[in-house]
Coordinates of C-alpha atoms and ligand atoms in Angstrom, one line a residue:
X1 CA -0.2 0.2 -0.2
X2 CA 1.6 3.2 -0.9
X3 CA 1.7 5.8 2.0
X4 CA -0.2 9.3 1.6
X5 CA 0.5 12.7 2.7
X6 CA -0.6 16.0 1.6
X7 CA 3.2 17.4 1.1
X8 CA 6.2 15.6 -0.2
X9 CA 9.3 16.9 0.5
X10 CA 12.7 15.4 -0.7
X11 CA 15.7 17.1 0.9
X12 CA 16.1 18.4 4.6
X13 CA 18.4 21.0 4.3
X14 CA 17.5 24.6 4.3
X15 CA 14.9 24.9 1.7
X16 CA 12.9 21.8 2.5
X17 CA 13.1 22.0 6.3
X18 CA 11.9 25.7 6.2
X19 CA 9.1 24.9 3.8
X20 CA 7.9 21.9 5.9
X21 CA 7.8 24.3 8.7
X22 CA 5.6 26.9 6.2
X23 CA 3.1 23.9 5.0
X24 CA 2.5 21.9 7.9
X25 CA -0.2 23.9 9.5
X26 CA -2.0 23.0 6.2
X27 CA -2.1 19.3 6.0
X28 CA 0.4 16.3 6.6
X29 CA 4.1 16.4 5.7
X30 CA 6.8 13.5 4.7
X31 CA 10.3 14.7 4.4
X32 CA 12.2 12.2 3.0
X33 CA 16.1 12.7 3.2
X34 CA 19.0 10.3 2.1
X35 CA 21.5 10.1 5.4
X36 CA 20.9 11.8 8.8
X37 CA 18.4 14.8 8.3
X38 CA 21.3 17.4 9.0
X39 CA 23.3 16.1 6.3
X40 CA 23.1 18.8 3.6
X41 CA 25.3 21.7 2.0
X42 CA 23.3 23.7 4.1
X43 CA 24.8 22.2 7.6
X44 CA 28.2 23.4 6.0
X45 CA 27.9 26.8 5.0
X46 CA 30.2 29.1 6.5
X47 CA 30.0 32.9 5.6
X48 CA 26.2 33.5 6.1
X49 CA 23.1 34.5 4.5
X50 CA 23.1 38.3 2.5
X51 CA 20.4 40.9 3.2
X52 CA 20.1 44.7 3.6
X53 CA 19.8 45.3 7.4
X54 CA 22.4 48.3 7.9
X55 CA 20.8 51.6 8.0
X56 CA 23.6 52.6 5.5
X57 CA 22.8 49.8 3.1
X58 CA 20.2 50.3 0.5
X59 CA 18.0 47.6 -1.4
X60 CA 19.2 49.3 -4.7
X61 CA 23.0 48.4 -4.1
X62 CA 22.1 44.7 -3.3
X63 CA 20.2 44.5 -6.3
X64 CA 23.3 45.9 -8.5
X65 CA 25.5 43.9 -6.7
X66 CA 23.7 40.8 -7.3
X67 CA 23.0 41.7 -11.2
X68 CA 26.8 43.0 -11.7
X69 CA 28.1 39.4 -10.5
X70 CA 25.1 37.6 -12.5
X71 CA 26.6 38.9 -15.8
X72 CA 23.9 40.4 -17.7
X73 CA 21.7 36.9 -17.1
X74 CA 20.0 37.9 -13.8
X75 CA 16.0 38.1 -13.8
X76 CA 15.9 41.8 -12.5
X77 CA 12.3 41.2 -11.0
X78 CA 13.4 38.3 -9.3
X79 CA 16.5 40.0 -8.1
X80 CA 14.5 43.0 -6.7
X81 CA 11.8 40.5 -5.2
X82 CA 14.3 38.4 -3.3
X83 CA 16.5 41.4 -1.9
X84 CA 13.5 42.9 -0.6
X85 CA 12.3 39.8 1.2
X86 CA 15.7 39.1 2.6
X87 CA 14.9 41.0 5.8
X88 CA 11.7 39.0 6.5
X89 CA 13.5 35.8 6.0
X90 CA 16.2 36.6 8.6
X91 CA 13.7 37.7 11.1
X92 CA 11.6 34.8 10.8
X93 CA 14.9 32.7 11.3
X94 CA 15.7 34.7 14.6
X95 CA 11.9 33.8 15.6
X96 CA 12.4 30.2 15.0
X97 CA 15.4 30.6 17.1
X98 CA 18.3 31.0 15.2
X99 CA 21.4 32.8 17.2
X100 CA 23.5 34.9 14.7
X101 CA 26.6 36.9 15.7
X102 CA 25.6 40.3 17.3
X103 CA 27.9 43.2 17.9
X104 CA 26.6 45.5 20.8
X105 CA 23.4 44.1 20.9
X106 CA 22.8 44.5 17.0
X107 CA 23.5 41.9 14.1
X108 CA 26.7 41.8 13.1
X109 CA 27.3 42.2 9.4
X110 CA 30.1 40.3 7.3
X111 CA 31.2 41.5 3.8
X112 CA 32.1 39.2 1.3
X113 CA 33.3 39.4 -2.4
X114 CA 31.2 41.6 -4.8
X115 CA 29.1 42.9 -2.0
X116 CA 29.5 46.9 -1.6
X117 CA 28.3 47.1 1.9
X118 CA 28.6 44.7 5.0
X119 CA 25.5 42.6 4.6
X120 CA 26.1 39.2 5.7
X121 CA 24.2 37.8 8.8
X122 CA 26.5 34.7 10.2
X123 CA 26.8 32.6 12.8
X124 CA 30.6 32.9 12.9
X125 CA 32.0 30.7 10.6
X126 CA 29.2 28.1 11.1
X127 CA 25.9 29.7 10.0
X128 CA 24.5 26.6 7.9
X129 CA 24.8 24.5 10.9
X130 CA 23.3 27.2 13.4
X131 CA 20.3 27.3 10.7
X132 CA 20.0 23.7 9.9
X133 CA 19.7 22.8 13.6
X134 CA 17.4 25.8 14.2
X135 CA 15.1 24.6 11.7
X136 CA 15.2 20.7 12.9
X137 CA 14.5 22.0 16.2
X138 CA 11.8 24.2 15.3
X139 CA 9.8 21.3 13.5
X140 CA 10.8 18.7 16.3
X141 CA 7.8 16.7 17.3
X142 CA 5.7 18.5 15.1
X143 CA 2.4 16.4 14.7
X144 CA 1.9 16.9 11.2
X145 CA 5.6 16.5 10.1
X146 CA 7.1 12.8 9.5
X147 CA 11.1 13.0 8.5
X148 CA 12.1 9.8 6.9
X149 CA 16.2 9.6 7.3
X150 CA 18.0 7.2 5.4
X151 CA 15.1 7.1 2.4
X152 CA 16.5 7.8 -1.2
X153 CA 14.2 9.5 -3.5
X154 CA 14.3 7.3 -6.8
X155 CA 11.8 8.7 -9.4
X156 CA 9.2 11.3 -9.4
X157 CA 5.7 9.8 -10.3
X158 CA 4.1 11.1 -13.3
X159 CA 1.7 10.1 -15.8
X160 CA 4.4 7.7 -17.3
X161 CA 4.1 5.5 -14.4
X162 CA 0.2 5.3 -15.1
X163 CA 1.1 3.9 -18.4
X164 CA 0.8 7.0 -20.5
X165 CA 3.8 8.2 -22.9
X166 CA 5.1 11.4 -21.8
X167 CA 7.1 13.6 -23.7
X168 CA 9.2 17.2 -23.5
X169 CA 6.5 18.4 -25.6
X170 CA 3.5 17.6 -23.0
X171 CA 2.6 20.4 -20.9
X172 CA 0.3 18.7 -18.7
X173 CA 2.5 16.6 -17.0
X174 CA 1.6 16.1 -13.1
X175 CA 4.0 15.1 -10.5
X176 CA 1.9 12.5 -7.7
X177 CA 4.9 11.8 -5.6
X178 CA 7.7 9.6 -5.9
X179 CA 9.3 5.9 -5.3
X180 CA 11.6 5.7 -2.3
X181 CA 14.4 3.3 -1.6
X182 CA 14.8 2.5 2.2
X183 CA 18.2 2.3 2.2
X184 CA 17.9 0.4 5.6
X185 CA 15.3 -2.5 4.6
X186 CA 16.4 -2.0 0.8
X187 CA 12.6 -2.1 0.2
X188 CA 11.5 0.8 -2.4
X189 CA 7.6 1.9 -1.5
X190 CA 5.6 4.6 -3.1
X191 CA 5.0 7.8 -1.5
X192 CA 2.2 9.6 -2.8
X193 CA 1.5 13.1 -2.2
X194 CA -1.0 16.3 -3.4
X195 CA 1.9 18.3 -3.7
X196 CA 5.7 17.6 -4.0
X197 CA 8.8 19.9 -3.4
X198 CA 12.2 19.2 -5.0
X199 CA 14.9 20.6 -2.3
X200 CA 17.7 18.0 -2.9
X201 CA 20.6 20.5 -3.6
X202 CA 23.2 20.7 -5.9
X203 CA 25.5 18.5 -7.6
X204 CA 29.3 19.6 -6.6
X205 CA 30.4 15.7 -6.5
X206 CA 30.2 15.7 -10.3
X207 CA 33.6 17.1 -9.9
X208 CA 37.0 15.6 -8.5
X209 CA 37.6 18.5 -6.1
X210 CA 34.4 20.1 -4.3
X211 CA 33.5 21.9 -1.0
X212 CA 30.2 19.8 -1.2
X213 CA 29.4 17.0 1.0
X214 CA 28.9 13.4 -0.6
X215 CA 25.0 13.8 -0.9
X216 CA 25.6 16.8 -3.4
X217 CA 24.9 14.3 -6.7
X218 CA 22.1 16.1 -8.2
X219 CA 19.7 13.5 -7.6
X220 CA 16.7 16.0 -7.9
X221 CA 17.7 17.6 -10.9
X222 CA 18.2 14.3 -12.7
X223 CA 15.0 13.0 -11.4
X224 CA 13.3 16.2 -12.7
X225 CA 15.0 16.1 -15.8
X226 CA 13.8 12.6 -16.6
X227 CA 10.1 13.2 -15.6
X228 CA 10.8 15.8 -18.1
X229 CA 10.9 19.3 -16.3
X230 CA 12.6 21.9 -17.8
X231 CA 16.2 22.6 -16.5
X232 CA 18.3 25.6 -17.2
X233 CA 21.6 27.4 -17.0
X234 CA 23.7 24.4 -15.9
X235 CA 26.7 25.3 -17.8
X236 CA 27.2 27.8 -14.8
X237 CA 29.4 25.8 -12.0
X238 CA 30.5 28.0 -9.6
X239 CA 34.3 27.2 -8.3
X240 CA 35.1 28.7 -4.9
X241 CA 38.6 30.5 -4.8
X242 CA 39.8 29.2 -1.8
X243 CA 39.9 25.7 -0.4
X244 CA 42.3 24.2 1.8
X245 CA 45.1 22.9 0.0
X246 CA 45.9 19.5 1.9
X247 CA 45.3 16.1 0.4
X248 CA 43.6 15.0 3.7
X249 CA 41.4 18.2 4.0
X250 CA 38.5 17.1 1.0
X251 CA 38.4 20.6 0.0
X252 CA 37.5 22.2 3.3
X253 CA 36.0 25.9 2.8
X254 CA 38.2 28.8 4.0
X255 CA 35.4 31.5 3.5
X256 CA 35.2 34.2 1.3
X257 CA 34.5 36.2 4.8
X258 CA 38.3 35.8 5.7
X259 CA 39.1 37.4 2.8
X260 CA 36.4 40.2 3.5
X261 CA 38.1 40.7 6.9
X262 CA 41.2 41.4 5.0
X263 CA 42.7 38.3 4.0
X264 CA 45.3 38.3 1.2
X265 CA 46.4 36.4 -1.5
X266 CA 49.9 35.5 -2.2
X267 CA 52.1 33.3 -4.3
X268 CA 54.9 31.4 -2.8
X269 CA 57.3 34.2 -2.8
X270 CA 55.0 36.2 -1.1
X271 CA 53.8 38.6 -4.0
X272 CA 49.9 39.4 -4.1
X273 CA 48.8 39.2 -7.8
X274 CA 45.0 39.9 -7.5
X275 CA 45.4 43.6 -8.1
X276 CA 46.8 42.4 -11.6
X277 CA 43.5 40.8 -12.6
X278 CA 40.8 43.1 -10.9
X279 CA 41.2 46.5 -9.2
X280 CA 38.5 45.1 -6.4
X281 CA 41.6 42.7 -5.7
X282 CA 40.8 40.0 -3.0
X283 CA 37.1 41.2 -3.2
X284 CA 36.5 40.9 -6.5
X285 CA 33.3 38.3 -7.4
X286 CA 34.6 34.7 -6.7
X287 CA 34.4 33.7 -10.9
X288 CA 37.4 36.6 -11.3
X289 CA 39.1 35.3 -8.1
X290 CA 39.1 31.6 -9.0
X291 CA 40.1 32.2 -12.4
X292 CA 42.6 34.6 -11.4
X293 CA 44.1 31.6 -9.2
X294 CA 43.9 29.3 -11.9
X295 CA 45.6 31.6 -14.3
X296 CA 48.5 32.5 -11.9
X297 CA 49.2 29.0 -11.3
X298 CA 49.1 27.7 -14.9
X299 CA 51.6 30.8 -15.5
X300 CA 53.6 30.3 -12.2
X301 CA 53.4 26.3 -12.6
X302 CA 52.8 26.5 -8.9
X303 CA 50.2 24.1 -7.1
X304 CA 49.3 26.5 -4.8
X305 CA 48.5 30.0 -3.5
X306 CA 48.2 31.2 -0.2
X307 CA 45.9 33.0 2.0
X308 CA 47.6 35.3 4.5
X309 CA 45.6 36.3 7.7
X310 CA 48.6 36.8 9.8
X311 CA 48.2 40.8 9.9
X312 CA 44.7 40.2 11.2
X313 CA 44.3 40.6 15.1
X314 CA 44.1 37.0 16.5
X315 CA 41.4 37.8 18.8
X316 CA 39.5 39.0 15.7
X317 CA 40.3 35.7 14.1
X318 CA 39.6 33.4 17.0
X319 CA 36.0 35.4 17.5
X320 CA 35.1 35.2 13.7
X321 CA 36.7 31.9 12.3
X322 CA 36.9 29.6 15.0
X323 CA 36.2 26.5 12.9
X324 CA 38.4 27.4 10.3
X325 CA 41.1 28.1 12.9
X326 CA 40.4 24.7 14.4
X327 CA 40.4 22.5 11.1
X328 CA 43.3 24.5 9.8
X329 CA 44.9 23.4 13.3
X330 CA 44.1 20.2 12.8
X331 CA 46.3 19.8 9.8
X332 CA 49.3 21.7 11.3
X333 CA 48.6 25.3 10.0
X334 CA 48.4 28.1 12.7
X335 CA 46.4 30.8 10.7
X336 CA 47.6 33.6 13.3
X337 CA 51.1 33.1 12.4
X338 CA 51.0 30.8 8.9
X339 CA 50.2 31.5 5.4
X340 CA 46.8 29.1 4.5
X341 CA 47.5 26.9 1.2
X342 CA 44.5 27.4 -0.9
X343 CA 43.0 26.7 -4.4
X344 CA 39.7 26.7 -6.2
X345 CA 37.2 24.1 -6.1
X346 CA 33.6 23.3 -7.5
X347 CA 31.2 24.8 -5.0
X348 CA 27.8 25.8 -6.4
X349 CA 25.4 25.3 -9.2
X350 CA 23.7 28.4 -10.7
X351 CA 21.5 26.4 -12.9
X352 CA 19.0 23.6 -12.0
X353 CA 15.2 23.2 -12.4
X354 CA 13.3 26.1 -13.7
X355 CA 11.0 27.8 -11.8
X356 CA 8.7 30.9 -11.6
X357 CA 8.6 33.8 -9.1
X358 CA 7.0 31.0 -6.8
X359 CA 9.2 28.1 -6.8
X360 CA 6.5 26.5 -9.7
X361 CA 8.4 24.2 -12.0
X362 CA 7.3 23.0 -15.7
X363 CA 5.3 20.0 -13.9
X364 CA 2.2 20.5 -12.1
X365 CA 2.4 19.6 -8.1
X366 CA 6.0 19.8 -8.6
X367 CA 7.7 22.8 -6.6
X368 CA 11.2 23.5 -6.1
X369 CA 13.7 25.6 -4.0
X370 CA 17.1 26.1 -3.0
X371 CA 20.2 24.7 -5.1
X372 CA 18.4 22.5 -7.1
X373 CA 16.2 25.3 -8.3
X374 CA 16.8 27.8 -11.1
X375 CA 15.1 30.9 -10.1
X376 CA 16.5 33.8 -12.4
X377 CA 18.2 35.2 -9.3
X378 CA 21.9 34.4 -9.8
X379 CA 22.2 34.7 -13.7
X380 CA 25.3 33.4 -14.6
X381 CA 27.2 33.8 -11.5
X382 CA 26.0 34.0 -7.9
X383 CA 26.8 36.7 -5.4
X384 CA 28.4 35.0 -2.0
X385 CA 25.9 34.2 0.4
X386 CA 22.8 34.9 -1.9
X387 CA 21.9 31.0 -2.0
X388 CA 20.8 30.8 1.7
X389 CA 18.9 34.0 1.0
X390 CA 17.4 32.1 -2.1
X391 CA 16.7 29.0 -0.1
X392 CA 14.6 30.9 2.4
X393 CA 12.5 33.3 0.1
X394 CA 11.6 30.5 -2.6
X395 CA 10.8 28.0 0.3
X396 CA 8.6 30.6 1.6
X397 CA 6.9 31.8 -1.7
X398 CA 6.4 27.9 -2.7
X399 CA 4.9 27.2 0.3
X400 CA 1.9 29.3 -0.3
X401 CA 1.1 28.4 -3.9
X402 CA 1.5 24.7 -3.0
X403 CA -0.7 25.0 -0.2
X404 CA -3.3 26.2 -2.6
X405 CA -2.1 23.5 -5.2
X406 CA -2.9 20.8 -2.4
X407 CA -6.4 21.9 -1.1
X408 CA -7.4 21.2 -5.0
X409 CA -5.7 18.1 -5.2
X410 CA -6.5 14.3 -5.0
X411 CA -4.2 11.4 -4.4
X412 CA -3.7 9.6 -7.6
X413 CA -4.8 5.8 -7.8
X414 CA -3.4 2.8 -10.0
X415 CA 0.6 3.1 -9.4
X416 CA 2.2 0.0 -9.7
X417 CA 4.7 -1.2 -7.3
X418 CA 8.4 -0.7 -8.6
X419 CA 9.4 -3.2 -10.8
X420 CA 12.8 -5.0 -10.2
X421 CA 11.8 -8.0 -11.9
X422 CA 15.1 -9.6 -14.0
X423 CA 17.5 -7.5 -11.9
X424 CA 20.1 -9.2 -9.7
X425 CA 22.1 -8.0 -6.4
X426 CA 24.9 -6.0 -7.5
X427 CA 28.0 -8.3 -8.7
X428 CA 30.8 -5.8 -8.5
X429 CA 30.2 -2.6 -7.1
X430 CA 33.8 -1.7 -7.8
X431 CA 32.7 -0.7 -10.9
X432 CA 30.2 2.0 -9.7
X433 CA 33.2 3.5 -8.1
X434 CA 35.5 3.3 -10.9
X435 CA 32.5 4.9 -13.3
X436 CA 32.2 7.8 -10.6
X437 CA 35.8 8.5 -10.5
X438 CA 36.2 8.5 -14.1
X439 CA 33.2 10.9 -14.4
X440 CA 34.5 13.5 -12.1
X441 CA 37.9 13.4 -13.4
X442 CA 36.6 14.0 -16.8
X443 CA 34.7 16.9 -15.6
X444 CA 37.3 18.4 -13.5
X445 CA 39.6 18.0 -16.2
X446 CA 37.6 18.8 -19.2
X447 CA 34.6 21.1 -17.8
X448 CA 36.0 23.0 -15.2
X449 CA 37.1 27.0 -14.7
X450 CA 38.5 27.3 -18.4
X451 CA 36.8 25.5 -21.4
X452 CA 37.5 25.0 -24.9
X453 CA 35.4 23.1 -27.9
X454 CA 37.9 20.3 -27.7
X455 CA 37.6 19.7 -24.1
X456 CA 33.7 19.6 -24.2
X457 CA 33.9 17.7 -27.2
X458 CA 36.2 15.0 -25.0
X459 CA 34.3 15.2 -22.0
X460 CA 31.2 14.6 -24.1
X461 CA 32.4 11.6 -25.8
X462 CA 34.0 9.6 -22.6
X463 CA 30.7 10.8 -20.8
X464 CA 28.7 8.8 -23.2
X465 CA 31.1 6.0 -22.6
X466 CA 30.4 5.9 -18.7
X467 CA 27.0 6.4 -19.5
X468 CA 26.4 3.5 -21.7
X469 CA 28.2 1.0 -19.3
X470 CA 26.2 2.3 -16.0
X471 CA 22.6 2.0 -18.0
X472 CA 23.7 -1.6 -18.8
X473 CA 24.6 -2.1 -15.3
X474 CA 21.3 -0.3 -14.0
X475 CA 19.4 -2.6 -16.3
X476 CA 20.4 -5.9 -14.7
X477 CA 20.9 -4.7 -11.2
X478 CA 18.8 -4.0 -8.3
X479 CA 18.7 -0.7 -7.0
X480 CA 21.2 0.8 -4.7
X481 CA 22.2 4.2 -3.8
X482 CA 25.4 4.0 -5.0
X483 CA 24.2 3.2 -8.4
X484 CA 21.3 5.9 -8.7
X485 CA 23.7 8.6 -7.7
X486 CA 26.1 7.3 -10.5
X487 CA 23.3 7.6 -12.8
X488 CA 22.3 11.0 -11.5
X489 CA 25.7 12.4 -12.0
X490 CA 25.8 11.4 -15.4
X491 CA 22.4 13.0 -16.2
X492 CA 24.2 16.2 -14.6
X493 CA 26.9 15.9 -16.4
X494 CA 25.6 15.5 -19.8
X495 CA 23.0 18.3 -19.3
X496 CA 26.2 20.6 -18.1
X497 CA 28.5 19.9 -20.9
X498 CA 25.3 20.1 -23.3
X499 CA 24.5 23.7 -21.9
X500 CA 28.4 24.4 -22.2
X501 CA 28.8 23.2 -25.9
X502 CA 25.5 25.5 -26.8
X503 CA 27.2 28.9 -25.1
X504 CA 29.4 29.8 -27.9
X505 CA 30.6 33.0 -25.7
X506 CA 32.5 33.3 -22.4
X507 CA 30.0 34.9 -19.8
X508 CA 30.0 34.8 -15.9
X509 CA 31.0 31.5 -14.7
X510 CA 31.4 30.0 -18.1
X511 CA 34.9 30.9 -19.9
X512 CA 35.9 29.2 -23.1
X513 CA 39.2 30.1 -24.7
X514 CA 37.7 29.8 -28.1
X515 CA 35.0 32.4 -27.4
X516 CA 36.5 34.4 -24.9
X517 CA 34.2 37.6 -25.0
X518 CA 30.8 38.1 -24.0
X519 CA 28.4 38.3 -27.1
X520 CA 25.1 40.3 -26.4
X521 CA 22.8 38.1 -29.0
X522 CA 23.8 35.1 -26.5
X523 CA 22.3 37.0 -23.4
X524 CA 19.7 34.3 -22.9
X525 CA 19.3 31.6 -20.4
X526 CA 20.1 27.9 -21.6
X527 CA 17.1 26.0 -21.5
X528 CA 16.6 22.2 -21.7
Ligands
FAD1 P1 21.2 21.3 0.8 O1 21.3 22.2 1.9 O2 21.8 20.7 0.0 O3 20.0 19.9 1.1 C1 19.7 18.8 0.1 C2 19.0 17.7 0.7 O4 18.4 16.8 0.1 C3 19.9 16.9 2.0 O5 19.0 16.7 3.3 C4 20.0 15.6 1.0 O6 20.4 14.6 1.8 C5 18.9 15.7 0.4 N1 18.8 15.1 -0.6 C6 19.7 14.8 -1.8 N2 19.2 13.8 -2.8 C7 18.3 13.1 -2.4 C8 17.4 11.7 -2.7 N3 17.4 11.3 -3.5 N4 16.6 11.2 -1.8 C9 16.3 11.8 -0.7 N5 17.2 13.2 -0.1 C10 17.8 13.6 -1.2 N6 25.6 30.0 0.7 C11 25.1 30.8 1.1 O7 24.2 31.6 0.9 N7 26.2 31.4 2.0 C12 27.3 30.7 2.7 O8 27.8 30.8 3.4 C13 27.4 29.4 1.8 N8 28.6 28.6 2.4 C14 28.8 27.3 1.9 C15 29.9 26.4 2.5 C16 29.8 25.1 1.6 C17 31.2 24.3 2.2 C18 29.0 24.6 0.8 C19 29.1 23.4 0.7 C20 28.0 25.5 0.5 C21 27.8 26.8 0.8 N9 26.7 27.8 0.5 C22 26.5 29.0 1.0 C23 25.6 27.5 -0.6 C24 24.4 26.6 0.0 O9 25.1 26.1 1.7 C25 23.7 26.2 -0.3 O10 23.3 26.4 -1.8 C26 22.4 25.7 0.1 O11 22.3 25.8 1.8 C27 21.4 24.7 -0.5 O12 20.3 24.4 0.7 P2 19.3 23.3 -0.3 O13 18.4 23.3 0.7 O14 18.8 23.5 -1.2 O15 20.2 22.0 -0.5
SIN2 C1 31.8 31.4 1.7 O1 31.4 31.3 2.9 O2 32.6 32.0 1.4 C2 30.9 30.7 0.9 C3 29.8 31.6 0.9 C4 28.9 31.4 0.0 O3 29.0 30.1 -0.7 O4 28.0 32.0 -0.5

């Protein structure tokens, strides 16, 4: 028997949890999350959430900074709306119990690249953890909310599962819930819902080096793509300029807020170089800083640059960056007296499932918020700390329209059980990890910070081979999380490469040596 809820939420990061808190007053809610409920990109966010809260700051300035970073592709109406709704979502988080850093009784606002004012609300350097914990505590024991940890969403249920042939040209596709794998019992169940929110986050895992935790495998985007939703702007993958360059540190993020406090980039001889690339130096938007570091490393032949904070008062470092200090210390670096070795790594996906201003996707009954969505806010490059803001604003807006949608919907009948006849238990799971490593390496080498037609074609061919092998394996094998994540990563890689191939210009995060300039006729979203 299928389980039935009014709302189904896929993902327990900032977008999913805040949506749950908002819709729970209208009906029953199931939150499905593939690991522990805290495990999400949200939980690792350091810098904070951008919002205009200082008397000297202005909405117009935050709008302008966002649009400048977005390199011509932001949707100005969406930017205006999100920026103006920022202070309300900060207030809501405070009301739910978030303890953000304060100075003299008022919120302490940090600074990050591309921002013309101090406007980053933060909880020292663990803002995401504070938000995640606040939301989980607020919904703890809520009578209408059930959280299914260690449950992996496999596929969205649409008319396709009722026997109809669904194509990308249909405009009446509806979502009725999802097939979900209980990763402990290994049983696949059906969860039916009147409204479904996709809040499964980004896809950092598609690259060899990424700041993201391992959950970031683009599952929601791949599921939506297979269900024939419209997906947009996937070529715009943001690389964070400064991640700890120590092999065991797994691309641990050194927050942009460190440069906001005065951190300086140096080469191994101590020379500064950012001013040679941009007059804003260390506080240029992060695509520029990441590309500058990449270029500097290629020209110098070095394999690292350094972030120097030794001139900053130790008390300020201790108060502002306790987590970064502690983590660096674990790897033998005392940041108060030693430079931090840093390199760029994949960080944030600006593209995703296309939504309107209220988080509606092109599939009826399917809403999307957070990093898996492409809302029009970020354009070709996201401004620092605008994504937690976007996740909060869009989950709030989507909650209003999803609650309305739910009232007029019924649970669908006749959804078949998951069919795994003809499959067997995985014989050689090592093949899955080999294919994943190959894919990550290909994406890192050929679809990274600097691209070219030749590199993209090479990536396309190699990914095609990995795709064929994996699909063959999938047809013969009982579903497992590892195999499904690999399929989803391949689907994301395919869309990223195709989108990058179709953009014959350089804009924002997409830089190609074959078309190094911005071309005005190409100033449009890439919609697949
Ligand atoms: P997530 O928080 O990633 O949540 C996704 C959820 O979906 C997880 O619970 C995951 O387990 C679940 N899930 C995924 N697939 C499935 C599936 N198949 N079945 C079931 N569950 C699934 N942004 C800022 O604005 N400011 C910052 O300071 C900042 N710092 C960052 C630092 C780091 C290290 C990282 C990685 C990101 C940072 N970001 C920051 C980006 C920001 O954290 C994310 O974009 C945002 O938190 C995304 O929220 P989300 O709810 O959309 O997704
Ligand atoms: C950071 O703290 O540098 C990350 C901020 C962000 O990704 O917005």
